[in-house]
Tab-separated table of C-alpha atoms and ligand atoms in Angstrom:
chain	number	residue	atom	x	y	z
A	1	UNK	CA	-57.926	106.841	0.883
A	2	UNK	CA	-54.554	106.124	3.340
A	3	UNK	CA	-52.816	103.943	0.725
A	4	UNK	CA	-49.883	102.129	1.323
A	5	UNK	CA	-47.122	100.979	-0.987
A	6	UNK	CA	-44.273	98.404	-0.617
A	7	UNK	CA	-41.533	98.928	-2.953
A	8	UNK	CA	-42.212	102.378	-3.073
A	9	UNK	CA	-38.836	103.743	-4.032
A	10	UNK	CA	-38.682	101.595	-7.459
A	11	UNK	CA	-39.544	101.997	-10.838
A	12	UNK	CA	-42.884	101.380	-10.916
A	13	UNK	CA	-43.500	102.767	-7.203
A	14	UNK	CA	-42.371	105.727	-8.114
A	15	UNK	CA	-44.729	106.474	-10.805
A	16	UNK	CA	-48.057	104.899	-8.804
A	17	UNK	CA	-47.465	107.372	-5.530
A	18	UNK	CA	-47.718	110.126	-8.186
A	19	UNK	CA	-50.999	108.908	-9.905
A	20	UNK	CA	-52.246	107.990	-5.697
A	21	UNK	CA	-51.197	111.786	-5.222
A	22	UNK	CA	-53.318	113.148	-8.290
A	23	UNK	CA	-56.195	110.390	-7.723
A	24	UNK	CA	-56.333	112.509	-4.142
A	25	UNK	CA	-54.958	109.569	-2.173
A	26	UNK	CA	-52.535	110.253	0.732
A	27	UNK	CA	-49.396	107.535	0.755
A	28	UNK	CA	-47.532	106.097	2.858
A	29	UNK	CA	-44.361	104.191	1.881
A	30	UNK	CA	-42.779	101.166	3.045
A	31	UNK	CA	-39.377	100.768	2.378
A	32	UNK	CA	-36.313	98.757	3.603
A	33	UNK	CA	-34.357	101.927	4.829
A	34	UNK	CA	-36.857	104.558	6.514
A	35	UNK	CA	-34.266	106.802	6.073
A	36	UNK	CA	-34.341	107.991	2.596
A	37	UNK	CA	-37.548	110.074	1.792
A	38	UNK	CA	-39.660	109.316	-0.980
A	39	UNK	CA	-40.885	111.926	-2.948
A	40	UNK	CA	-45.033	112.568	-2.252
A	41	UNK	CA	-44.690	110.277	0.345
A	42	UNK	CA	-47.033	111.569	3.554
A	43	UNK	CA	-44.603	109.412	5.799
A	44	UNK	CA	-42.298	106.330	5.236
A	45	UNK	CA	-42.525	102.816	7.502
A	46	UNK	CA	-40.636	99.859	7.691
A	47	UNK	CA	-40.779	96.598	5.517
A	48	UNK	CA	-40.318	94.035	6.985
A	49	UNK	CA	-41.996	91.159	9.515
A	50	UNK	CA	-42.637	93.352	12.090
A	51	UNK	CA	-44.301	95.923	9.601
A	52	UNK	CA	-47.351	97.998	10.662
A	53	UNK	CA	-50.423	98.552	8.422
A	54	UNK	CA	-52.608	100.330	11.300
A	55	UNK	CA	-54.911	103.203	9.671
A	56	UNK	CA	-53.307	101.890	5.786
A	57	UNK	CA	-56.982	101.715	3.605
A	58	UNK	CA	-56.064	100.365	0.884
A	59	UNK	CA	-52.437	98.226	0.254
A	60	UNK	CA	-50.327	98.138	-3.153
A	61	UNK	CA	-47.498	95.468	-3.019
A	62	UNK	CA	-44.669	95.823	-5.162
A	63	UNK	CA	-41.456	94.759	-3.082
A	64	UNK	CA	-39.270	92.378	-4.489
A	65	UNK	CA	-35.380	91.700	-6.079
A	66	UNK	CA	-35.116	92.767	-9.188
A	67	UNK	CA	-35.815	89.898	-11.786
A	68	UNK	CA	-32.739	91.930	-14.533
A	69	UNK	CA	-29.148	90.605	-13.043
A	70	UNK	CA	-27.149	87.231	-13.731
A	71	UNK	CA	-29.605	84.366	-12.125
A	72	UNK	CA	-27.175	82.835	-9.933
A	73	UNK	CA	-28.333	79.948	-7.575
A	74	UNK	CA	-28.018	82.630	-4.918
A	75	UNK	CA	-30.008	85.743	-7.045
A	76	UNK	CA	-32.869	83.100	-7.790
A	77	UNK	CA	-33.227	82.258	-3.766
A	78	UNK	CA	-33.507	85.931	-3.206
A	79	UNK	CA	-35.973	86.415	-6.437
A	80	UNK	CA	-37.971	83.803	-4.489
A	81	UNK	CA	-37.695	84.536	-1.584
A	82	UNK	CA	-38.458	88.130	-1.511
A	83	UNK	CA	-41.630	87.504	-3.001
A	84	UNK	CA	-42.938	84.712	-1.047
A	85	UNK	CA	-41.842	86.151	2.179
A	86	UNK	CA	-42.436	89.531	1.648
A	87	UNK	CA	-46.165	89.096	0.059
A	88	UNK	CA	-46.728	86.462	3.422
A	89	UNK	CA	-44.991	89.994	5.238
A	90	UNK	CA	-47.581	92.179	4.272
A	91	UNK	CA	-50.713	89.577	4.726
A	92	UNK	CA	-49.356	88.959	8.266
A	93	UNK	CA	-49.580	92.485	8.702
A	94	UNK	CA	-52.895	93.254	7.593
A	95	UNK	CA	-54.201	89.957	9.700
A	96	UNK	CA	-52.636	91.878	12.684
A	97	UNK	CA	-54.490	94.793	12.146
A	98	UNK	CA	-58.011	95.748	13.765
A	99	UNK	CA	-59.336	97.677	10.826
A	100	UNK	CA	-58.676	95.621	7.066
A	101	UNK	CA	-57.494	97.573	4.493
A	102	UNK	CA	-60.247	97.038	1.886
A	103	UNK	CA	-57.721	95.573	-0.695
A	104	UNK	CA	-54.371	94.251	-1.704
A	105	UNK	CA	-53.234	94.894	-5.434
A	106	UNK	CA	-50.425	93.268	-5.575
A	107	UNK	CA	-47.664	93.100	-8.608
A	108	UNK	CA	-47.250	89.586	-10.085
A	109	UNK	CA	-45.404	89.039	-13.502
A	110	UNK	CA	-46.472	88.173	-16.447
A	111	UNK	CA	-44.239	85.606	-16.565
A	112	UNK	CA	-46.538	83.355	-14.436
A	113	UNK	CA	-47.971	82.060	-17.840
A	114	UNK	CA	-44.801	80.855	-18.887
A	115	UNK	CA	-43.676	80.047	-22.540
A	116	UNK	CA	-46.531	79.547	-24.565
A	117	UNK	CA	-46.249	80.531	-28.346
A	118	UNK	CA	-49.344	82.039	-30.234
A	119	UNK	CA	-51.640	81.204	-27.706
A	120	UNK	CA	-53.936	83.929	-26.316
A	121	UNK	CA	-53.465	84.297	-23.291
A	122	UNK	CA	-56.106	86.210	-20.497
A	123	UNK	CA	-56.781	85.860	-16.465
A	124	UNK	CA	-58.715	82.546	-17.576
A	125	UNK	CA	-55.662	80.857	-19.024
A	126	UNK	CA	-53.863	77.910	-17.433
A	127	UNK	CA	-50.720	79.254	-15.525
A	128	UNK	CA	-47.466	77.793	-17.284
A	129	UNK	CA	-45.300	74.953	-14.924
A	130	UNK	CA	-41.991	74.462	-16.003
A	131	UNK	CA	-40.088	78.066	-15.886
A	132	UNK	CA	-38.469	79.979	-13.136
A	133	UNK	CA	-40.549	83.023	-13.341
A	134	UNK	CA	-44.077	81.376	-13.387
A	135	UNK	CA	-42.646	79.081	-10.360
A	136	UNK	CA	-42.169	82.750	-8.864
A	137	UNK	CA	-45.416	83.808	-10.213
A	138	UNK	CA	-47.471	80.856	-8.529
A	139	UNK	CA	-45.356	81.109	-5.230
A	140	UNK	CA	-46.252	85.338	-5.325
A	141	UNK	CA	-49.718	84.560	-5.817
A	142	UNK	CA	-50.324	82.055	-3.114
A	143	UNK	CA	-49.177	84.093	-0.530
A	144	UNK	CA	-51.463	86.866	-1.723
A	145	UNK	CA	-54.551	85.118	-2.207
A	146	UNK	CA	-54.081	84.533	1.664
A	147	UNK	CA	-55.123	87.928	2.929
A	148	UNK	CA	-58.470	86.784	1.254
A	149	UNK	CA	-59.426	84.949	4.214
A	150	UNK	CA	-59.282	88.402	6.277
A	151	UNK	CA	-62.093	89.343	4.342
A	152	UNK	CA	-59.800	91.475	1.952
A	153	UNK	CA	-60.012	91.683	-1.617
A	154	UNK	CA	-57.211	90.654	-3.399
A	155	UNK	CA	-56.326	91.356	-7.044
A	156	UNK	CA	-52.857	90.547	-8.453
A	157	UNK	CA	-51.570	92.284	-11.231
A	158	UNK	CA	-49.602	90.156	-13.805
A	159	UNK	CA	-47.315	92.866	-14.989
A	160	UNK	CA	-45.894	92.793	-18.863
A	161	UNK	CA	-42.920	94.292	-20.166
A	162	UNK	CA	-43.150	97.764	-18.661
A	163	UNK	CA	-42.048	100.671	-20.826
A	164	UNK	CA	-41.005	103.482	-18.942
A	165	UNK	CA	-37.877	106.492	-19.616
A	166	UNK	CA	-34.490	105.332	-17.577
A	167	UNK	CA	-36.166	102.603	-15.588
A	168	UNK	CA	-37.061	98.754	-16.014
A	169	UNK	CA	-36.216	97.196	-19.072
A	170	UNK	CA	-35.815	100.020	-21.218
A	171	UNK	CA	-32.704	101.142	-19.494
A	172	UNK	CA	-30.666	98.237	-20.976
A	173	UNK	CA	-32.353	98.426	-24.176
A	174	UNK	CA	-32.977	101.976	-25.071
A	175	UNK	CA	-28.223	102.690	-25.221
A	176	UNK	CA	-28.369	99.191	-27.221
A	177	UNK	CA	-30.905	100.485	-30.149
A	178	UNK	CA	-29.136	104.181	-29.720
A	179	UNK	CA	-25.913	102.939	-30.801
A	180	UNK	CA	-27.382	100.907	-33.953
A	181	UNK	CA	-26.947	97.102	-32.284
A	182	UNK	CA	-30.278	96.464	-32.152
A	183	UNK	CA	-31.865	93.384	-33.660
A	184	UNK	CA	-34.757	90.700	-33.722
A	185	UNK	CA	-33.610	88.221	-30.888
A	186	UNK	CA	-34.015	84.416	-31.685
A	187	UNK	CA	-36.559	84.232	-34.849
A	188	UNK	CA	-37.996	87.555	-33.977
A	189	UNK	CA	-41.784	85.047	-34.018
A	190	UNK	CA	-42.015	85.417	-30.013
A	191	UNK	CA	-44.659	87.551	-28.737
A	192	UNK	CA	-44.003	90.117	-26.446
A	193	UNK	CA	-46.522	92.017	-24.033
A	194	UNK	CA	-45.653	95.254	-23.018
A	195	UNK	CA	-47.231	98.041	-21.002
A	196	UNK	CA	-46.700	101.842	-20.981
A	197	UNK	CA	-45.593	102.375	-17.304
A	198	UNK	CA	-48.704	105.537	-16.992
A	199	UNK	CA	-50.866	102.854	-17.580
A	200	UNK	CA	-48.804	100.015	-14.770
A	201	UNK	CA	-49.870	102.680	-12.341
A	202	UNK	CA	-53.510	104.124	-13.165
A	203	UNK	CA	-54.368	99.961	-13.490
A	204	UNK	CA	-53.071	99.793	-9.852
A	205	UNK	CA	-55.160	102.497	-8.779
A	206	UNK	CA	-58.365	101.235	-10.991
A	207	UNK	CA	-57.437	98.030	-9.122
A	208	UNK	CA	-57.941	99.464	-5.497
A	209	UNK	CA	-60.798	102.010	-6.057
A	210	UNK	CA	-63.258	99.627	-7.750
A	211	UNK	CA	-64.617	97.243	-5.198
A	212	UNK	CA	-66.112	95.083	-8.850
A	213	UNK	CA	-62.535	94.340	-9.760
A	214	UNK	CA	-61.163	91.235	-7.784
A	215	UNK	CA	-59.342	88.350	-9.088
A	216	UNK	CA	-55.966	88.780	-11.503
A	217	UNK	CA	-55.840	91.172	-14.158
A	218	UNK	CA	-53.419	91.255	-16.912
A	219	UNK	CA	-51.197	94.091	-16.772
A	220	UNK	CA	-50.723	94.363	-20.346
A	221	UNK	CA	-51.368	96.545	-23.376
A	222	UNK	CA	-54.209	95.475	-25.702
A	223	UNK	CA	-51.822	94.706	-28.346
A	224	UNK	CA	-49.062	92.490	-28.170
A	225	UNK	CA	-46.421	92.478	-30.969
A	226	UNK	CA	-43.961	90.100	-31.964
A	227	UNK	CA	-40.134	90.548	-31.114
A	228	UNK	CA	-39.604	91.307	-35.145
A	229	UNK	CA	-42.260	94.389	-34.823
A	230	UNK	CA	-40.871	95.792	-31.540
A	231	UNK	CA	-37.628	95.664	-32.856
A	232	UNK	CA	-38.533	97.558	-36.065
A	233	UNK	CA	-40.879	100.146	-34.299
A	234	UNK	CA	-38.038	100.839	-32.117
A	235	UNK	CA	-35.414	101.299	-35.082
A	236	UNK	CA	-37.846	103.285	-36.848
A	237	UNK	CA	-38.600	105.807	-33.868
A	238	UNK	CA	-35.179	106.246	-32.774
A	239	UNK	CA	-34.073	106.148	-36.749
A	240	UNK	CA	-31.134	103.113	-35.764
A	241	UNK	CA	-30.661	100.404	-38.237
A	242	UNK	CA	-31.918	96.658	-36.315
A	243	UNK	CA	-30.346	94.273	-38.770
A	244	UNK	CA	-28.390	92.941	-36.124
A	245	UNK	CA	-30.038	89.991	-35.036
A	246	UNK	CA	-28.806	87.486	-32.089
A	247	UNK	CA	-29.338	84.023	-33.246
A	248	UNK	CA	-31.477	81.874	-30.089
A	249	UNK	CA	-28.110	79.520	-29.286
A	250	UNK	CA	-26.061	82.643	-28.645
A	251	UNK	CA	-28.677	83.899	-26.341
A	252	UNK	CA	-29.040	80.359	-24.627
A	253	UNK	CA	-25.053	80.019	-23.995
A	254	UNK	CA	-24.602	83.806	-23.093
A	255	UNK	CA	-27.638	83.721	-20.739
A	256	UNK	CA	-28.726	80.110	-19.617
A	257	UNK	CA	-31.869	80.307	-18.336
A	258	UNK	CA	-32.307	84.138	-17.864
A	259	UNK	CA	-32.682	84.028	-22.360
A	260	UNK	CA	-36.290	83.081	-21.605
A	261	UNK	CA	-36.962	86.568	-20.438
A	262	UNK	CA	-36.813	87.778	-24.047
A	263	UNK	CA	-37.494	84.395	-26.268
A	264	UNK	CA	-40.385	83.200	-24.181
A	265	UNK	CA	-43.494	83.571	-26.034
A	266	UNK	CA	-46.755	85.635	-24.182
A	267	UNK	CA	-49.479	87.432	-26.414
A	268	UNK	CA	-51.600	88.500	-23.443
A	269	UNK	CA	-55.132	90.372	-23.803
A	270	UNK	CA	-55.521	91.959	-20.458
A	271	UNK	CA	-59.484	90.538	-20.670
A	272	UNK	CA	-60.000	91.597	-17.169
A	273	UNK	CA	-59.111	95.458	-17.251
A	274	UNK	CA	-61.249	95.800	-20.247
A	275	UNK	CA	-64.579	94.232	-19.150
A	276	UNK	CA	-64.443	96.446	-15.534
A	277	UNK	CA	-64.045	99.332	-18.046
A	278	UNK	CA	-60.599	100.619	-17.524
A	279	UNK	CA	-59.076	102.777	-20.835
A	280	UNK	CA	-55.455	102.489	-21.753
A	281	UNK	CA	-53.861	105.815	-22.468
A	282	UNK	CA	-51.303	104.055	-24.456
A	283	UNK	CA	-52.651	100.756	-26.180
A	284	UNK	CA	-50.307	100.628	-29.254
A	285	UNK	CA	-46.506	100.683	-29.550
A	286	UNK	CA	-45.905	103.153	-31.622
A	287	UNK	CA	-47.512	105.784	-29.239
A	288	UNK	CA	-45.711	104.455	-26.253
A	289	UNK	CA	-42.398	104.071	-27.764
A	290	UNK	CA	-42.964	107.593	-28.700
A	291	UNK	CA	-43.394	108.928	-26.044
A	292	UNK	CA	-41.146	106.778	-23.711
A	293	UNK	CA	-38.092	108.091	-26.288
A	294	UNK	CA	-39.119	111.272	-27.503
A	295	UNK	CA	-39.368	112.438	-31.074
A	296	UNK	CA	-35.774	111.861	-32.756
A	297	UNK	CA	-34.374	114.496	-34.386
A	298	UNK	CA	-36.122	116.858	-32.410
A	299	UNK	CA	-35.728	118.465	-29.031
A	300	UNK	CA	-36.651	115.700	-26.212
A	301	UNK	CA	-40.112	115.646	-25.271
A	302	UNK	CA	-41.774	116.054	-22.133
A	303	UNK	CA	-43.141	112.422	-21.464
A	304	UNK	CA	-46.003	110.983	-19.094
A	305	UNK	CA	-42.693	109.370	-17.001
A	306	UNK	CA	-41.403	112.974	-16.534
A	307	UNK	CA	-44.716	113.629	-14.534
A	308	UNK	CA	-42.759	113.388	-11.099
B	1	LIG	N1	-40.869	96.816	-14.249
B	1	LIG	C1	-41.386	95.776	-14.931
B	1	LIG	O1	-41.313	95.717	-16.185
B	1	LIG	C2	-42.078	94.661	-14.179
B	1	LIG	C3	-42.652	93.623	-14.917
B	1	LIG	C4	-43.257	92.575	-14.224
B	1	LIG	C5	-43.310	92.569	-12.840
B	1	LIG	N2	-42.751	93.597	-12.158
B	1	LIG	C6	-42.769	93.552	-10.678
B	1	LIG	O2	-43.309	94.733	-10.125
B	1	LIG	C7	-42.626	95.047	-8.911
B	1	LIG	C8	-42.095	96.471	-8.988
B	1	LIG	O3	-41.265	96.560	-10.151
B	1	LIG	P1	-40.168	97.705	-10.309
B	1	LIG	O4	-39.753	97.700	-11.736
B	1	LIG	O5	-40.647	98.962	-9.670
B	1	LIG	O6	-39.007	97.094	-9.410
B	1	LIG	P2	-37.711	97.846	-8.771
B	1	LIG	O7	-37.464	99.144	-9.458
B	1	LIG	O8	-36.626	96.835	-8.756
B	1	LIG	O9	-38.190	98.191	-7.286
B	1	LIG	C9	-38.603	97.210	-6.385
B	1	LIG	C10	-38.469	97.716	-4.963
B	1	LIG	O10	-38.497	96.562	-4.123
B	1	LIG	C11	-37.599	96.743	-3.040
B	1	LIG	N3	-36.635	95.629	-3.057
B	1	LIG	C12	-35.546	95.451	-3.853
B	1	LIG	N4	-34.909	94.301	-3.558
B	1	LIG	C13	-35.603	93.736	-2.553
B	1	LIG	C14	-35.449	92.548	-1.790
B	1	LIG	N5	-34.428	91.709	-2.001
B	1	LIG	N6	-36.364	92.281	-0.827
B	1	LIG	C15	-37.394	93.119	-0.577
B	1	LIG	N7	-37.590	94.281	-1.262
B	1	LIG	C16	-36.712	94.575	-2.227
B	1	LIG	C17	-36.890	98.069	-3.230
B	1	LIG	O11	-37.510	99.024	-2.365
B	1	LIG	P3	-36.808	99.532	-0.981
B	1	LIG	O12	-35.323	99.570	-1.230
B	1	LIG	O13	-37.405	100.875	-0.790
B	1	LIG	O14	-37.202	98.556	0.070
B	1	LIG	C18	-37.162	98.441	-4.674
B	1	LIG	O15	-37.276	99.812	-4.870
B	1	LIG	C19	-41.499	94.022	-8.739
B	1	LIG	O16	-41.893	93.038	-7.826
B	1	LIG	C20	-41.334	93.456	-10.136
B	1	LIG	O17	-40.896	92.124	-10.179
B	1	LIG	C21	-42.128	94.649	-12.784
């Protein structure tokens, strides 16, 4: 299949052209500056409203400002606005073109759910109302669902935490943990989903090639911990004490409302990847973790990230 991927130079683009590559795909990026190359890339397009999907089979959509950064008034417009415009971008596109694409995976967050304690949480849950992100969330999604009416199949997916070497999330908290300041954050109780980012990318492509799968799909491990057990696993692997916790009112004051990215509560069960039979390489912590930060002590593993 002619796939072709938004956001292609980030994090998680980075890692899904490989998979496309080894699923046999050929890819084309889209990218804000055609100039720089991106690596397994067949050829590289503009994003943007005049963007052209012509002979693109199958579309993955992952543009969009990065949610990490101080949420000023401004970086929450662009947050926004990226997403809205940018998924209503890529559905104007494929409206424009003769021959549909047979599907749009799209990335949506996880945060779409909101703050919602020990609830379990899957694709038939109520989407949360009153935070930023699942404001984002719904505004992502409605766009999306749009291309539906060209007769294409549309599946977000409503990415977790994703776990990756020197990229996302882990960046910031991998050098924090190294140098022994690690610690439960708030009461530690929240629940936290997470995803190794080798599985982010084979759910994309399980996503596009399976014409059953339609409809959001939590892009989430199988088992979500709580902040105290991430914390620990992550001492333990990297051998770091984490008795340095960071009370919830030091988080608020220091962070305002960017602290609900790590107290907000979400123990997801990604229902949907399960029942259409997809199998998680990495469905517990400890493996990921692992392999995400190598064996301490001991020389540095090879990882599934350095597969690039
Ligand atoms: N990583 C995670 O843990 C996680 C969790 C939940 C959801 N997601 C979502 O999944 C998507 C991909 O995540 P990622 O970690 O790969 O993100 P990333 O590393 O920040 O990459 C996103 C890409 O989007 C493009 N981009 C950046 N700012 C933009 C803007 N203002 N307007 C339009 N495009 C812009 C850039 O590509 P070009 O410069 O080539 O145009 C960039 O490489 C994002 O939408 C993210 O919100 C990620």
């Amino acid at each position: 299949m002619h796939i072709g991927i938004t956001g292609v130079s980030g994090f998680l683009g980075r890692q899904i052209v490989q998979v496309a590559r080894s699923h046999g795909h050929v890819v084309t990026g889209f990218s804000r500056r055609i100039a720089a190359p991106v690596s397994g890339c067949a050829s590289v397009r503009l994003f943007g409203p005049e963007m052209d999907m012509n002979g693109i089979e199958g579309v993955i959509h992952l543009a969009g400002e990065p949610i990490l950064g101080l949420w000023t008034t401004e970086k929450r417009n662009k947050i926004l606005r990226s997403r809205a415009n940018g998924t209503r971008w890529v559905v104007d596109a494929i409206e424009r073109t003769s021959r549909k694409p047979s599907a749009l995976v799209s990335a949506s967050g996880a945060g779409i759910y909101g703050n919602r304690a020990d609830e379990t949480l899957t694709e038939s849950s109520s989407t949360g109302r009153s935070s930023f992100l699942a404001e984002v969330g719904a505004a992502w999604e409605t766009e999306g669902s749009k291309a539906q009416a060209a007769g294409v199949r549309y599946v977000p997916i409503r990415i977790a935490l994703a776990l990756g070497k020197g990229g996302g999330a882990m960046k910031l908290m991998e050098p924090v943990f190294r140098f022994g300041f690690g610690g439960k954050l708030g009461t530690g109780k929240q629940w936290m989903s997470w995803i190794h980012v080798a599985d982010v990318a084979e759910l994309f492509l399980h996503a596009l090639e399976n014409a059953s799968v339609s409809g959001p799909l939590n892009g989430s491990s199988p088992n979500p911990v709580r902040n105290e057990e991430f914390t620990k696993i992550m001492g333990e692997i990297l051998k770091r004490p984490t008795f340095l916790a960071v009370p919830e009112f030091v988080l608020k004051t220091m962070l305002r409302d960017e602290a609900s990215l790590v107290l907000d509560s979400q123990r997801i069960i990604p229902e949907n990847a399960l029942r259409t039979g997809f199998r998680f390489r990495f469905p517990d912590l400890r493996s990921a973790l692992t392999d995400v930060l190598g064996t301490p002590g001991g020389p540095e593993r090879r990882t599934a990230n350095d597969e690039r």
